[in-house]
Short mmCIF file of C-alpha atoms in Angstrom, two decimals:
data_model
loop_
_atom_site.label_atom_id
_atom_site.label_comp_id
_atom_site.label_asym_id
_atom_site.label_seq_id
_atom_site.Cartn_x
_atom_site.Cartn_y
_atom_site.Cartn_z
CA UNK A 208 13.73 -6.88 27.46
CA UNK A 209 13.94 -9.74 29.93
CA UNK A 210 17.27 -7.97 31.61
CA UNK A 211 14.87 -5.11 32.82
CA UNK A 212 11.89 -7.29 33.33
CA UNK A 213 12.58 -10.87 33.85
CA UNK A 214 8.70 -11.92 33.92
CA UNK A 215 7.93 -9.95 30.73
CA UNK A 216 7.12 -12.88 28.75
CA UNK A 217 5.53 -14.98 31.43
CA UNK A 218 1.95 -14.34 30.13
CA UNK A 219 3.07 -15.13 26.48
CA UNK A 220 2.18 -18.63 25.34
CA UNK A 221 4.60 -19.46 22.46
CA UNK A 222 3.99 -22.43 19.98
CA UNK A 223 0.22 -21.98 20.28
CA UNK A 224 -1.99 -21.56 17.66
CA UNK A 225 -5.47 -19.75 18.14
CA UNK A 226 -8.10 -22.05 16.45
CA UNK A 227 -11.46 -19.97 17.48
CA UNK A 228 -12.56 -16.46 18.59
CA UNK A 229 -16.31 -16.15 19.49
CA UNK A 230 -18.14 -13.72 21.21
CA UNK A 231 -20.52 -14.56 24.08
CA UNK A 232 -23.17 -11.87 23.85
CA UNK A 233 -24.79 -13.21 27.33
CA UNK A 234 -21.68 -12.82 29.29
CA UNK A 235 -20.06 -10.40 27.28
CA UNK A 236 -16.84 -12.12 27.00
CA UNK A 237 -14.64 -13.60 24.19
CA UNK A 238 -14.53 -17.11 24.11
CA UNK A 239 -10.97 -18.14 22.87
CA UNK A 240 -9.77 -21.68 22.12
CA UNK A 241 -6.14 -22.61 21.46
CA UNK A 242 -3.93 -25.63 20.68
CA UNK A 243 -0.26 -26.10 21.67
CA UNK A 244 1.87 -27.26 19.06
CA UNK A 245 4.16 -29.27 21.14
CA UNK A 246 1.86 -30.42 24.03
CA UNK A 247 -1.10 -30.98 21.80
CA UNK A 248 -2.88 -29.43 24.95
CA UNK A 249 -6.19 -27.61 23.92
CA UNK A 250 -7.82 -24.90 26.28
CA UNK A 251 -10.96 -22.77 26.03
CA UNK A 252 -10.71 -19.59 28.05
CA UNK A 253 -12.66 -15.96 28.33
CA UNK A 254 -11.42 -12.74 27.81
CA UNK A 255 -12.98 -9.08 28.02
CA UNK A 256 -10.82 -7.88 25.26
CA UNK A 257 -9.44 -9.23 21.90
CA UNK A 258 -6.82 -7.62 19.54
CA UNK A 259 -6.30 -9.57 16.05
CA UNK A 260 -2.53 -8.87 15.34
CA UNK A 261 -1.80 -11.67 12.97
CA UNK A 262 -0.68 -9.33 10.14
CA UNK A 263 -2.36 -8.46 6.85
CA UNK A 264 0.10 -10.84 4.92
CA UNK A 265 -1.37 -13.92 6.38
CA UNK A 266 -1.72 -16.10 3.25
CA UNK A 267 -0.94 -15.77 -0.17
CA UNK A 268 -3.39 -14.25 -2.57
CA UNK A 269 -3.88 -15.63 -6.09
CA UNK A 270 -6.31 -14.50 -9.07
CA UNK A 271 -7.77 -17.47 -9.84
CA UNK A 272 -8.95 -16.73 -13.31
CA UNK A 273 -5.43 -16.63 -14.42
CA UNK A 274 -4.46 -19.62 -12.07
CA UNK A 275 -7.10 -21.78 -14.13
CA UNK A 276 -6.18 -20.35 -17.61
CA UNK A 277 -2.52 -21.72 -17.15
CA UNK A 278 -3.97 -25.17 -15.95
CA UNK A 279 -6.49 -25.44 -18.57
CA UNK A 280 -4.59 -24.16 -21.45
CA UNK A 281 -1.97 -26.52 -20.49
CA UNK A 282 1.18 -24.20 -19.49
CA UNK A 283 3.89 -26.38 -19.38
CA UNK A 284 6.20 -24.32 -17.05
CA UNK A 285 6.56 -23.76 -13.51
CA UNK A 286 3.92 -21.43 -11.35
CA UNK A 287 4.85 -19.97 -8.10
CA UNK A 288 3.69 -17.40 -5.83
CA UNK A 289 6.24 -14.64 -4.77
CA UNK A 290 6.07 -16.30 -1.19
CA UNK A 291 7.66 -19.68 -2.68
CA UNK A 292 10.94 -18.65 -3.95
CA UNK A 293 13.17 -20.96 -1.97
CA UNK A 294 14.84 -22.12 -5.06
CA UNK A 295 14.87 -19.13 -7.15
CA UNK A 296 17.70 -19.64 -8.95
CA UNK A 297 16.35 -22.53 -10.56
CA UNK A 298 13.28 -21.03 -11.57
CA UNK A 299 14.90 -18.01 -13.22
CA UNK A 300 18.52 -18.70 -14.25
CA UNK A 301 18.77 -18.14 -18.29
CA UNK A 302 14.85 -18.39 -18.48
CA UNK A 303 12.16 -15.93 -19.68
CA UNK A 304 9.76 -15.44 -16.77
CA UNK A 305 6.59 -13.52 -16.42
CA UNK A 306 5.51 -11.97 -13.28
CA UNK A 307 1.92 -11.25 -12.62
CA UNK A 308 1.47 -7.95 -10.70
CA UNK A 309 3.80 -4.85 -10.57
CA UNK A 310 3.93 -3.73 -6.76
CA UNK A 311 6.88 -4.35 -4.25
CA UNK A 312 7.44 -8.06 -4.47
CA UNK A 313 7.75 -7.84 -8.29
CA UNK A 314 10.15 -5.05 -7.91
CA UNK A 315 12.26 -7.01 -5.53
CA UNK A 316 12.15 -10.57 -7.21
CA UNK A 317 12.67 -8.62 -10.78
CA UNK A 318 16.02 -7.25 -9.63
CA UNK A 319 16.89 -10.55 -7.81
CA UNK A 320 16.18 -12.53 -11.09
CA UNK A 321 18.64 -10.00 -12.84
CA UNK A 322 21.29 -10.92 -10.23
CA UNK A 323 20.70 -14.65 -10.63
CA UNK A 324 21.15 -14.60 -14.42
CA UNK A 325 17.34 -13.92 -15.56
CA UNK A 326 17.43 -14.01 -19.58
CA UNK A 327 14.20 -11.85 -19.64
CA UNK A 328 11.64 -10.70 -17.31
CA UNK A 329 7.83 -9.23 -18.43
CA UNK A 330 6.09 -7.95 -15.63
CA UNK A 331 2.04 -8.00 -16.28
CA UNK A 332 -0.12 -5.15 -14.79
CA UNK A 333 -3.68 -4.88 -14.96
CA UNK A 334 -4.11 -1.32 -13.87
CA UNK A 335 -0.46 0.02 -15.52
CA UNK A 336 -0.31 2.99 -13.05
CA UNK A 337 0.69 3.33 -9.50
CA UNK A 338 2.74 0.09 -9.09
CA UNK A 339 6.42 0.56 -8.35
CA UNK A 340 7.69 -1.98 -10.92
CA UNK A 341 5.79 -0.09 -13.69
CA UNK A 342 7.07 3.53 -12.85
CA UNK A 343 10.77 2.45 -12.36
CA UNK A 344 12.35 4.07 -15.26
CA UNK A 345 14.89 1.57 -16.12
CA UNK A 346 16.28 -1.77 -15.01
CA UNK A 347 19.80 -3.44 -15.31
CA UNK A 348 20.90 -4.40 -18.97
CA UNK A 349 17.21 -3.57 -20.10
CA UNK A 350 16.23 -7.13 -18.88
CA UNK A 351 12.54 -5.96 -17.47
CA UNK A 352 9.75 -5.07 -19.72
CA UNK A 353 6.59 -3.81 -18.06
CA UNK A 354 3.47 -4.98 -19.99
CA UNK A 355 1.10 -2.19 -18.87
CA UNK A 356 -2.76 -2.84 -18.89
CA UNK A 357 -2.23 -6.47 -20.23
CA UNK A 358 -2.87 -9.75 -18.71
CA UNK A 359 -2.77 -13.23 -19.68
CA UNK A 360 -5.81 -14.51 -22.05
CA UNK A 361 -4.46 -17.50 -23.56
CA UNK A 362 -1.79 -20.28 -23.63
CA UNK A 363 0.31 -20.39 -26.71
CA UNK A 364 3.11 -22.15 -28.33
CA UNK A 365 2.14 -25.67 -27.46
CA UNK A 366 2.19 -24.87 -23.65
CA UNK A 367 5.32 -22.70 -23.74
CA UNK A 368 3.72 -19.12 -24.31
CA UNK A 369 1.16 -16.73 -23.15
CA UNK A 370 -0.75 -14.28 -25.02
CA UNK A 371 -1.60 -10.99 -23.11
CA UNK A 372 -4.61 -8.86 -24.17
CA UNK A 373 -5.10 -5.05 -23.30
CA UNK A 374 -7.75 -4.07 -20.43
CA UNK A 375 -9.38 -1.02 -19.82
CA UNK A 376 -11.52 0.28 -16.72
CA UNK A 377 -15.22 -0.38 -17.33
CA UNK A 378 -16.98 2.57 -15.89
CA UNK A 379 -20.52 0.77 -16.03
CA UNK A 380 -19.30 -2.48 -14.40
CA UNK A 381 -16.50 -0.72 -12.34
CA UNK A 382 -14.12 -3.67 -13.14
CA UNK A 383 -11.01 -4.01 -15.68
CA UNK A 384 -12.47 -5.80 -18.70
CA UNK A 385 -10.70 -7.23 -21.70
CA UNK A 386 -10.84 -4.93 -24.90
CA UNK A 387 -12.51 -6.57 -27.85
CA UNK A 388 -10.41 -5.01 -30.29
CA UNK A 389 -7.30 -4.25 -27.85
CA UNK A 390 -3.95 -4.99 -28.52
CA UNK A 391 -2.24 -8.42 -27.76
CA UNK A 392 1.38 -9.43 -27.05
CA UNK A 393 2.63 -12.78 -27.50
CA UNK A 394 5.32 -13.72 -25.17
CA UNK A 395 7.03 -16.75 -26.01
CA UNK A 396 9.27 -19.56 -24.50
CA UNK A 397 8.11 -18.85 -20.89
CA UNK A 398 9.38 -21.17 -18.17
CA UNK A 399 8.42 -19.55 -15.13
CA UNK A 400 5.19 -17.55 -14.16
CA UNK A 401 5.82 -15.84 -10.55
CA UNK A 402 2.41 -14.49 -8.97
CA UNK A 403 3.34 -11.08 -7.28
CA UNK A 404 0.02 -10.70 -6.24
CA UNK A 405 0.05 -9.88 -2.71
CA UNK A 406 -1.80 -11.74 0.54
CA UNK A 407 -4.72 -11.86 2.50
CA UNK A 408 -5.14 -11.81 5.97
CA UNK A 409 -5.54 -14.96 7.80
CA UNK A 410 -9.10 -14.35 9.74
CA UNK A 411 -9.97 -18.13 9.82
CA UNK A 412 -9.87 -18.08 13.47
CA UNK A 413 -12.27 -15.20 13.96
CA UNK A 414 -16.04 -15.58 14.13
CA UNK A 415 -17.50 -14.54 10.74
CA UNK A 416 -19.62 -11.66 12.34
CA UNK A 417 -16.45 -9.93 13.93
CA UNK A 418 -14.35 -9.94 10.72
CA UNK A 419 -13.52 -6.68 9.12
CA UNK A 420 -13.81 -6.14 5.25
CA UNK A 421 -10.13 -4.86 5.04
CA UNK A 422 -11.07 -2.27 2.78
CA UNK A 423 -13.04 -4.59 0.41
CA UNK A 424 -16.41 -3.40 1.39
CA UNK A 425 -17.24 0.00 -0.11
CA UNK A 426 -19.08 2.95 0.93
CA UNK A 427 -22.25 3.86 -0.74
CA UNK A 428 -21.37 7.20 -2.36
CA UNK A 429 -24.91 8.82 -1.79
CA UNK A 430 -24.59 7.72 2.28
CA UNK A 431 -21.06 9.49 2.06
CA UNK A 432 -21.08 12.42 -0.18
CA UNK A 433 -23.02 15.92 1.03
CA UNK A 434 -25.60 16.75 -1.63
CA UNK A 435 -23.99 18.95 -4.45
CA UNK A 436 -20.22 17.90 -3.41
CA UNK A 437 -17.63 18.92 -5.37
CA UNK A 438 -14.13 17.96 -5.24
CA UNK A 439 -11.50 20.71 -4.13
CA UNK A 440 -9.64 22.02 -7.20
CA UNK A 441 -6.53 20.61 -8.31
CA UNK A 442 -4.24 20.94 -11.31
CA UNK A 443 -6.38 18.73 -13.03
CA UNK A 444 -9.71 19.94 -12.59
CA UNK A 445 -8.95 22.24 -15.70
CA UNK A 446 -9.08 19.18 -17.75
CA UNK A 447 -11.23 16.78 -16.19
CA UNK A 448 -14.01 19.15 -14.72
CA UNK A 449 -16.45 17.80 -12.31
CA UNK A 450 -16.37 14.06 -12.68
CA UNK A 451 -19.34 12.41 -11.25
CA UNK A 452 -18.16 10.04 -8.23
CA UNK A 453 -18.96 6.12 -8.75
CA UNK A 454 -22.03 4.56 -6.95
CA UNK A 455 -19.76 2.73 -4.59
CA UNK A 456 -16.49 4.02 -3.14
CA UNK A 457 -13.45 2.11 -1.78
CA UNK A 458 -11.01 3.40 0.58
CA UNK A 459 -7.25 3.34 1.61
CA UNK A 460 -7.69 4.62 4.96
CA UNK A 461 -11.18 3.80 6.15
CA UNK A 462 -12.98 0.46 6.58
CA UNK A 463 -16.59 0.79 6.86
CA UNK A 464 -16.92 -1.86 9.74
CA UNK A 465 -13.99 -0.23 11.64
CA UNK A 466 -13.57 2.93 13.57
CA UNK A 467 -9.92 3.56 14.10
CA UNK A 468 -9.06 -0.14 14.51
CA UNK A 469 -11.95 -1.11 16.74
CA UNK A 470 -14.78 -2.99 15.47
CA UNK A 471 -18.03 -0.84 15.15
CA UNK A 472 -20.39 -3.58 16.02
CA UNK A 473 -18.21 -4.58 19.03
CA UNK A 474 -15.46 -2.30 20.20
CA UNK A 475 -14.21 -4.86 22.57
CA UNK A 476 -12.70 -6.30 19.43
CA UNK A 477 -9.54 -4.79 17.62
CA UNK A 478 -7.39 -4.99 14.82
CA UNK A 479 -3.77 -3.79 14.44
CA UNK A 480 -3.72 -2.48 10.75
CA UNK A 481 -1.45 -0.77 8.56
CA UNK A 482 -2.45 1.39 5.87
CA UNK A 483 0.05 4.16 5.29
CA UNK A 484 3.46 5.19 3.60
CA UNK A 485 4.72 4.47 6.95
CA UNK A 486 3.76 0.58 7.82
CA UNK A 487 6.23 -0.08 10.83
CA UNK A 488 5.45 3.19 12.28
CA UNK A 489 1.83 2.94 11.40
CA UNK A 490 1.58 -0.34 13.28
CA UNK A 491 3.39 0.87 16.41
CA UNK A 492 1.11 3.72 16.70
CA UNK A 493 -1.90 1.41 16.17
CA UNK A 494 -0.84 -0.64 19.16
CA UNK A 495 -0.54 2.22 21.02
CA UNK A 496 -4.05 3.35 20.29
CA UNK A 497 -5.64 -0.04 20.96
CA UNK A 498 -3.84 -0.11 24.44
CA UNK A 499 -5.32 3.44 25.09
CA UNK A 500 -8.95 2.20 24.37
CA UNK A 501 -8.18 -0.77 26.86
CA UNK A 502 -6.70 1.50 29.61
CA UNK A 503 -9.58 4.08 28.89
CA UNK A 504 -6.97 6.77 28.08
CA UNK A 505 -8.53 7.35 24.64
CA UNK A 506 -12.30 7.33 24.47
CA UNK A 507 -14.53 5.67 21.82
CA UNK A 508 -17.62 7.65 20.75
CA UNK A 509 -21.20 6.10 20.15
CA UNK A 510 -21.78 3.84 17.51
CA UNK A 511 -23.44 6.78 15.41
CA UNK A 512 -20.38 9.12 15.79
CA UNK A 513 -17.92 6.32 14.81
CA UNK A 514 -19.87 6.11 11.46
CA UNK A 515 -20.13 9.70 11.03
CA UNK A 516 -16.61 10.37 11.61
CA UNK A 517 -15.62 7.55 9.03
CA UNK A 518 -17.37 9.41 6.42
CA UNK A 519 -15.70 12.68 7.18
CA UNK A 520 -12.44 10.58 6.71
CA UNK A 521 -13.75 9.36 3.33
CA UNK A 522 -14.51 13.01 2.49
CA UNK A 523 -10.85 13.89 3.10
CA UNK A 524 -9.67 11.14 0.92
CA UNK A 525 -11.81 11.96 -1.98
CA UNK A 526 -10.26 15.52 -1.62
CA UNK A 527 -6.85 14.05 -2.33
CA UNK A 528 -6.04 13.43 -6.00
CA UNK A 529 -4.20 10.01 -5.72
CA UNK A 530 -6.56 9.01 -3.05
CA UNK A 531 -9.61 9.43 -5.32
CA UNK A 532 -7.97 7.65 -8.12
CA UNK A 533 -7.56 4.81 -5.97
CA UNK A 534 -11.04 4.76 -4.45
CA UNK A 535 -13.26 6.23 -7.11
CA UNK A 536 -13.23 4.24 -10.24
CA UNK A 537 -14.88 6.70 -12.31
CA UNK A 538 -12.37 9.36 -11.49
CA UNK A 539 -9.53 7.07 -12.30
CA UNK A 540 -11.21 5.95 -15.52
CA UNK A 541 -11.43 9.76 -16.17
CA UNK A 542 -7.99 10.50 -15.55
CA UNK A 543 -6.66 7.63 -17.38
CA UNK A 544 -8.49 8.62 -20.44
CA UNK A 545 -6.94 12.09 -20.24
CA UNK A 546 -3.37 10.76 -19.72
CA UNK A 547 -3.87 8.38 -22.89
CA UNK A 548 -4.91 11.58 -24.97
CA UNK A 549 -1.98 13.47 -23.88
CA UNK A 550 0.59 10.54 -24.38
CA UNK A 551 -0.82 9.95 -27.92
CA UNK A 552 0.04 13.51 -28.59
CA UNK A 553 3.27 13.33 -26.94
CA UNK A 554 5.25 10.13 -26.34
CA UNK A 555 7.44 11.91 -23.97
CA UNK A 556 4.34 13.22 -21.82
CA UNK A 557 4.34 12.87 -18.12
CA UNK A 558 1.78 14.55 -15.92
CA UNK A 559 3.75 17.94 -14.77
CA UNK A 560 1.89 17.74 -11.47
CA UNK A 561 2.86 14.55 -10.68
CA UNK A 562 5.39 15.05 -7.93
CA UNK A 563 2.99 17.63 -6.36
CA UNK A 564 0.14 14.76 -6.13
CA UNK A 565 2.72 12.50 -4.55
CA UNK A 566 3.53 15.09 -2.17
CA UNK A 567 0.03 15.82 -0.89
CA UNK A 568 -0.81 12.21 -0.75
CA UNK A 569 1.84 11.50 1.52
CA UNK A 570 0.60 14.31 3.83
CA UNK A 571 -2.93 12.91 3.73
CA UNK A 572 -1.38 9.65 5.46
CA UNK A 573 0.78 11.49 7.54
CA UNK A 574 -2.34 13.69 8.88
CA UNK A 575 -4.08 10.38 9.75
CA UNK A 576 -0.72 9.00 11.62
CA UNK A 577 -0.45 12.20 13.45
CA UNK A 578 -4.05 12.08 14.85
CA UNK A 579 -3.54 8.43 16.14
CA UNK A 580 -0.31 9.61 17.67
CA UNK A 581 -2.00 12.13 19.60
CA UNK A 582 -4.89 10.49 20.54
CA UNK A 583 -2.82 7.44 22.00
CA UNK A 584 -0.38 9.37 23.84
CA UNK A 585 2.34 8.03 21.60
CA UNK A 586 6.05 9.09 22.46
CA UNK A 587 6.79 10.84 19.54
CA UNK A 588 5.27 13.97 17.85
CA UNK A 589 4.76 14.88 14.24
CA UNK A 590 2.14 17.45 14.61
CA UNK A 591 -1.53 17.04 14.44
CA UNK A 592 -4.13 16.47 11.89
CA UNK A 593 -4.63 20.07 10.80
CA UNK A 594 -0.81 21.06 10.96
CA UNK A 595 2.22 18.55 10.59
CA UNK A 596 5.60 19.63 12.15
CA UNK A 597 9.16 19.60 10.80
CA UNK A 598 9.71 15.89 11.67
CA UNK A 599 6.47 15.11 9.66
CA UNK A 600 7.83 17.04 6.67
CA UNK A 601 11.07 15.34 6.70
CA UNK A 602 9.48 11.98 6.90
CA UNK A 603 7.20 13.01 3.82
CA UNK A 604 10.27 14.39 1.96
CA UNK A 605 12.40 11.14 2.64
CA UNK A 606 9.53 9.06 1.08
CA UNK A 607 9.52 11.22 -1.82
CA UNK A 608 13.15 10.68 -2.17
CA UNK A 609 12.75 6.93 -2.43
CA UNK A 610 10.41 7.42 -5.04
CA UNK A 611 12.77 9.77 -6.86
CA UNK A 612 15.40 6.83 -6.68
CA UNK A 613 13.23 4.78 -9.08
CA UNK A 614 12.22 7.63 -11.41
CA UNK A 615 15.85 8.95 -11.72
CA UNK A 616 17.03 5.67 -13.35
CA UNK A 617 18.16 6.23 -17.38
CA UNK A 618 17.83 3.31 -19.48
CA UNK A 619 20.31 4.89 -21.77
CA UNK A 620 22.96 5.95 -19.24
CA UNK A 621 26.40 4.10 -19.29
CA UNK A 622 25.68 2.59 -15.66
CA UNK A 623 22.50 1.19 -17.10
CA UNK A 624 24.37 -2.49 -17.03
CA UNK A 625 24.55 -2.52 -12.90
CA UNK A 626 22.66 0.66 -11.47
CA UNK A 627 19.20 -0.21 -9.53
CA UNK A 628 17.35 2.19 -7.30
CA UNK A 629 19.35 0.78 -4.37
CA UNK A 630 22.39 2.23 -5.66
CA UNK A 631 20.85 5.69 -5.26
CA UNK A 632 22.79 8.50 -3.56
CA UNK A 633 21.94 8.16 0.16
CA UNK A 634 22.20 11.85 1.04
CA UNK A 635 18.93 13.12 2.19
CA UNK A 636 17.99 9.61 4.32
CA UNK A 637 18.96 9.68 8.14
CA UNK A 638 17.39 8.72 11.26
CA UNK A 639 14.86 11.19 12.29
CA UNK A 640 15.75 10.33 16.06
CA UNK A 641 19.27 10.48 16.15
CA UNK A 642 20.46 12.50 13.26
CA UNK A 643 22.77 9.47 11.85
CA UNK A 644 22.58 9.43 8.05
CA UNK A 645 21.84 6.35 5.87
CA UNK A 646 25.20 4.44 4.60
CA UNK A 647 25.77 3.46 1.32
CA UNK A 648 26.38 -0.13 0.00
CA UNK A 649 29.87 -1.40 -0.02
CA UNK A 650 29.62 -2.15 -3.80
CA UNK A 651 27.29 -2.07 -6.65
CA UNK A 652 23.97 -4.03 -5.59
CA UNK A 653 24.33 -6.61 -8.35
CA UNK A 654 27.78 -7.48 -7.26
CA UNK A 655 27.02 -7.79 -3.49
CA UNK A 656 26.36 -11.52 -2.36
CA UNK A 657 24.28 -12.81 0.35
CA UNK A 658 27.36 -13.29 2.65
CA UNK A 659 28.25 -9.34 2.32
CA UNK A 660 26.66 -7.09 4.88
CA UNK A 661 26.39 -4.81 2.49
CA UNK A 662 27.04 -1.40 3.83
CA UNK A 663 30.15 0.66 4.66
CA UNK A 664 31.13 1.40 7.86
CA UNK A 665 29.00 3.52 9.88
CA UNK A 666 29.40 7.31 9.14
CA UNK A 667 29.62 10.07 11.54
CA UNK A 668 25.94 11.99 12.64
CA UNK A 669 25.28 14.76 10.36
CA UNK A 670 22.97 17.46 11.50
CA UNK A 671 19.72 17.97 9.80
CA UNK A 672 20.92 20.58 7.77
CA UNK A 673 22.71 18.13 5.12
CA UNK A 674 19.07 16.98 4.51
CA UNK A 675 17.71 20.48 3.83
CA UNK A 676 20.14 21.21 1.25
CA UNK A 677 19.10 17.85 -0.67
CA UNK A 678 15.55 18.54 -0.14
CA UNK A 679 15.54 22.33 -1.12
CA UNK A 680 15.15 21.12 -4.88
CA UNK A 681 12.00 19.04 -4.20
CA UNK A 682 8.69 20.37 -4.71
CA UNK A 683 7.24 22.39 -1.72
CA UNK A 684 3.72 22.66 -0.51
CA UNK A 685 1.96 25.27 1.69
CA UNK A 686 0.72 23.66 4.56
CA UNK A 687 -1.89 26.16 5.17
CA UNK A 688 -4.21 24.34 2.60
CA UNK A 689 -3.87 21.37 5.10
CA UNK A 690 -4.89 23.72 7.82
CA UNK A 691 -8.10 24.47 6.19
CA UNK A 692 -9.14 20.76 6.55
CA UNK A 693 -11.41 19.84 9.23
CA UNK A 694 -10.14 18.58 12.52
CA UNK A 695 -11.84 15.07 12.34
CA UNK A 696 -11.12 14.43 15.94
CA UNK A 697 -13.21 17.36 17.16
CA UNK A 698 -15.79 18.29 14.17
CA UNK A 699 -19.14 17.67 15.38
CA UNK A 700 -21.05 17.85 12.05
CA UNK A 701 -20.58 17.91 8.09
CA UNK A 702 -21.03 21.73 8.08
CA UNK A 703 -17.25 22.31 8.06
CA UNK A 704 -16.51 20.14 4.89
CA UNK A 705 -19.75 21.46 3.14
CA UNK A 706 -18.81 24.92 3.98
CA UNK A 707 -15.50 24.54 2.61
CA UNK A 708 -16.71 22.83 -0.55
CA UNK A 709 -19.27 25.65 -1.04
CA UNK A 710 -16.43 28.32 -0.66
#
C-alpha cells in the first residue's frame, strides 16, 4: 500500500486504545478518548462520524450456568475456552474431553484433538440441529461423539465425570429446558472441558445509548407481521401446516436498532458487522457501504422509513425455512417435533428437502449482500436483490459443496481412520475472479504437521466449465421464485408483501 501511497498510514494511530466514545448532542459531535500504550499519552478529540469495526469476536462468551455447575460441583479437570488453547496437546493427549457447543470452533478443535492423540471427544449441543459439528457424518477413528440436545447438569464420579440431561424447546418460555423425565448420559473420566461457545463483541468503549443489540433484541411479532400473515408454502408445509409465530422474533440479518449498519437513533454512528455465509466478502462490502454513507453516495432514509424497511427484511427472513427456524422459536419446535416423529418411525430418516432448504437459505443471504453491493457502488457484481447473477450462483454452489464435504463422510468406510472434510475432493472450488482452482493438500490432513505448508504446487487455471460439471449434480432452484420477492430498496409499502401472501 505504501509503495503507491507513502502517506497512507499517516492518519492511523497504532498502539492506541479507544477508551470512550460519547455523543455530544449540543455540538452534534463524537467525543472520543484514547490512550497510547507506549507513551501513555491520553487524548480527547471530536469527530463527525464514528465507525465501530472492532470485530464481533471481541471477548470470549461463557454459559455461566454450566461454568458455575462445574465449580460448585467440584469438577477436578481443567476448563478452558476455545480461545485458550496455547497448550492444547497437554490438555487433550490421551484424555477424554468434553466440548460445550457445536459450531466451527468445536469442529476445528475436535479434529486438532484427534491429530494430537485424544482418547475421546464428546460434543454437547443444546439445540442439536444446525451446528457443523453435529451434522458432520463421521470423524477419524470414530473418536468424536455428538451428544445432541444434551448439556451437563451434574458433576459425578467424585469430580471426574459429568452427567448430561436431555433438553427440549419450551414454546411457552421460548427457552431450552431440561426434561424432567428426559434421558441422561454419564461421561466418565473427563479431564478437560472446552467451552466452544463463541464470543461477544467488545462495546465497552461505546456509550450505552449507542450500542446495538447485535441481534439479541427481538422484533415484536405484532409489529412486524401483516394481519393474517401466512408463510409462503414450502415442502414442509404439508406436515407442519400454519404455525402461529412466537410473540417475539429474533433475526439473523436485521438488528432492530440498526438500519444496514447505521444506528437508527443516530446515523452518524456506524457498525461493520457480518451476518451472512460469506463473512470476508460481507465485511468488505459493509465497509464500502459505510463509506458511501459518509461521502453521500448512498442516501439514508428517515427514521420511520428505516424501521419500515427493517420490517420488510424481517418478512423475507420469515419466508425462508431455515431463517424462520432460527428466528421463530415456535416454528423450530414444530419442525423438531416432526423430525423426531419421523426418526422414531425410521432411524435412517433424513429430511429429503434439506439440500433444497440449504440452497434457498444461502440465496437469501446472497440477496441481502447483492443489495448492499449495488447501493455502495462496490466494484464487483453478483446481481440484485430480486435477481442473482451467475457469479452469485457459483458462490452459493461452492458454499453448498463445502457442507457436502462434511455430510459425505462415512463412519463405515475403509478410510475412516484418517479422512476429514479437509481431505475432500477440491474439484468445484476455484477463484471467482481468476478461475484459479483450489489445490489439494500434500498429504492426508492428519499426517500434516505445522511446518508443512499443506498444499501441492499450484495447478493451472481451469475454465469455469470444470465447476459446471461438478455442480450439475446439485439441487437446482428456479430463480423466478426469488424474482417474485419485493425489491426492498425501492418498495414503498407493505402491499407487495401482503398481496404475495394472499396470492
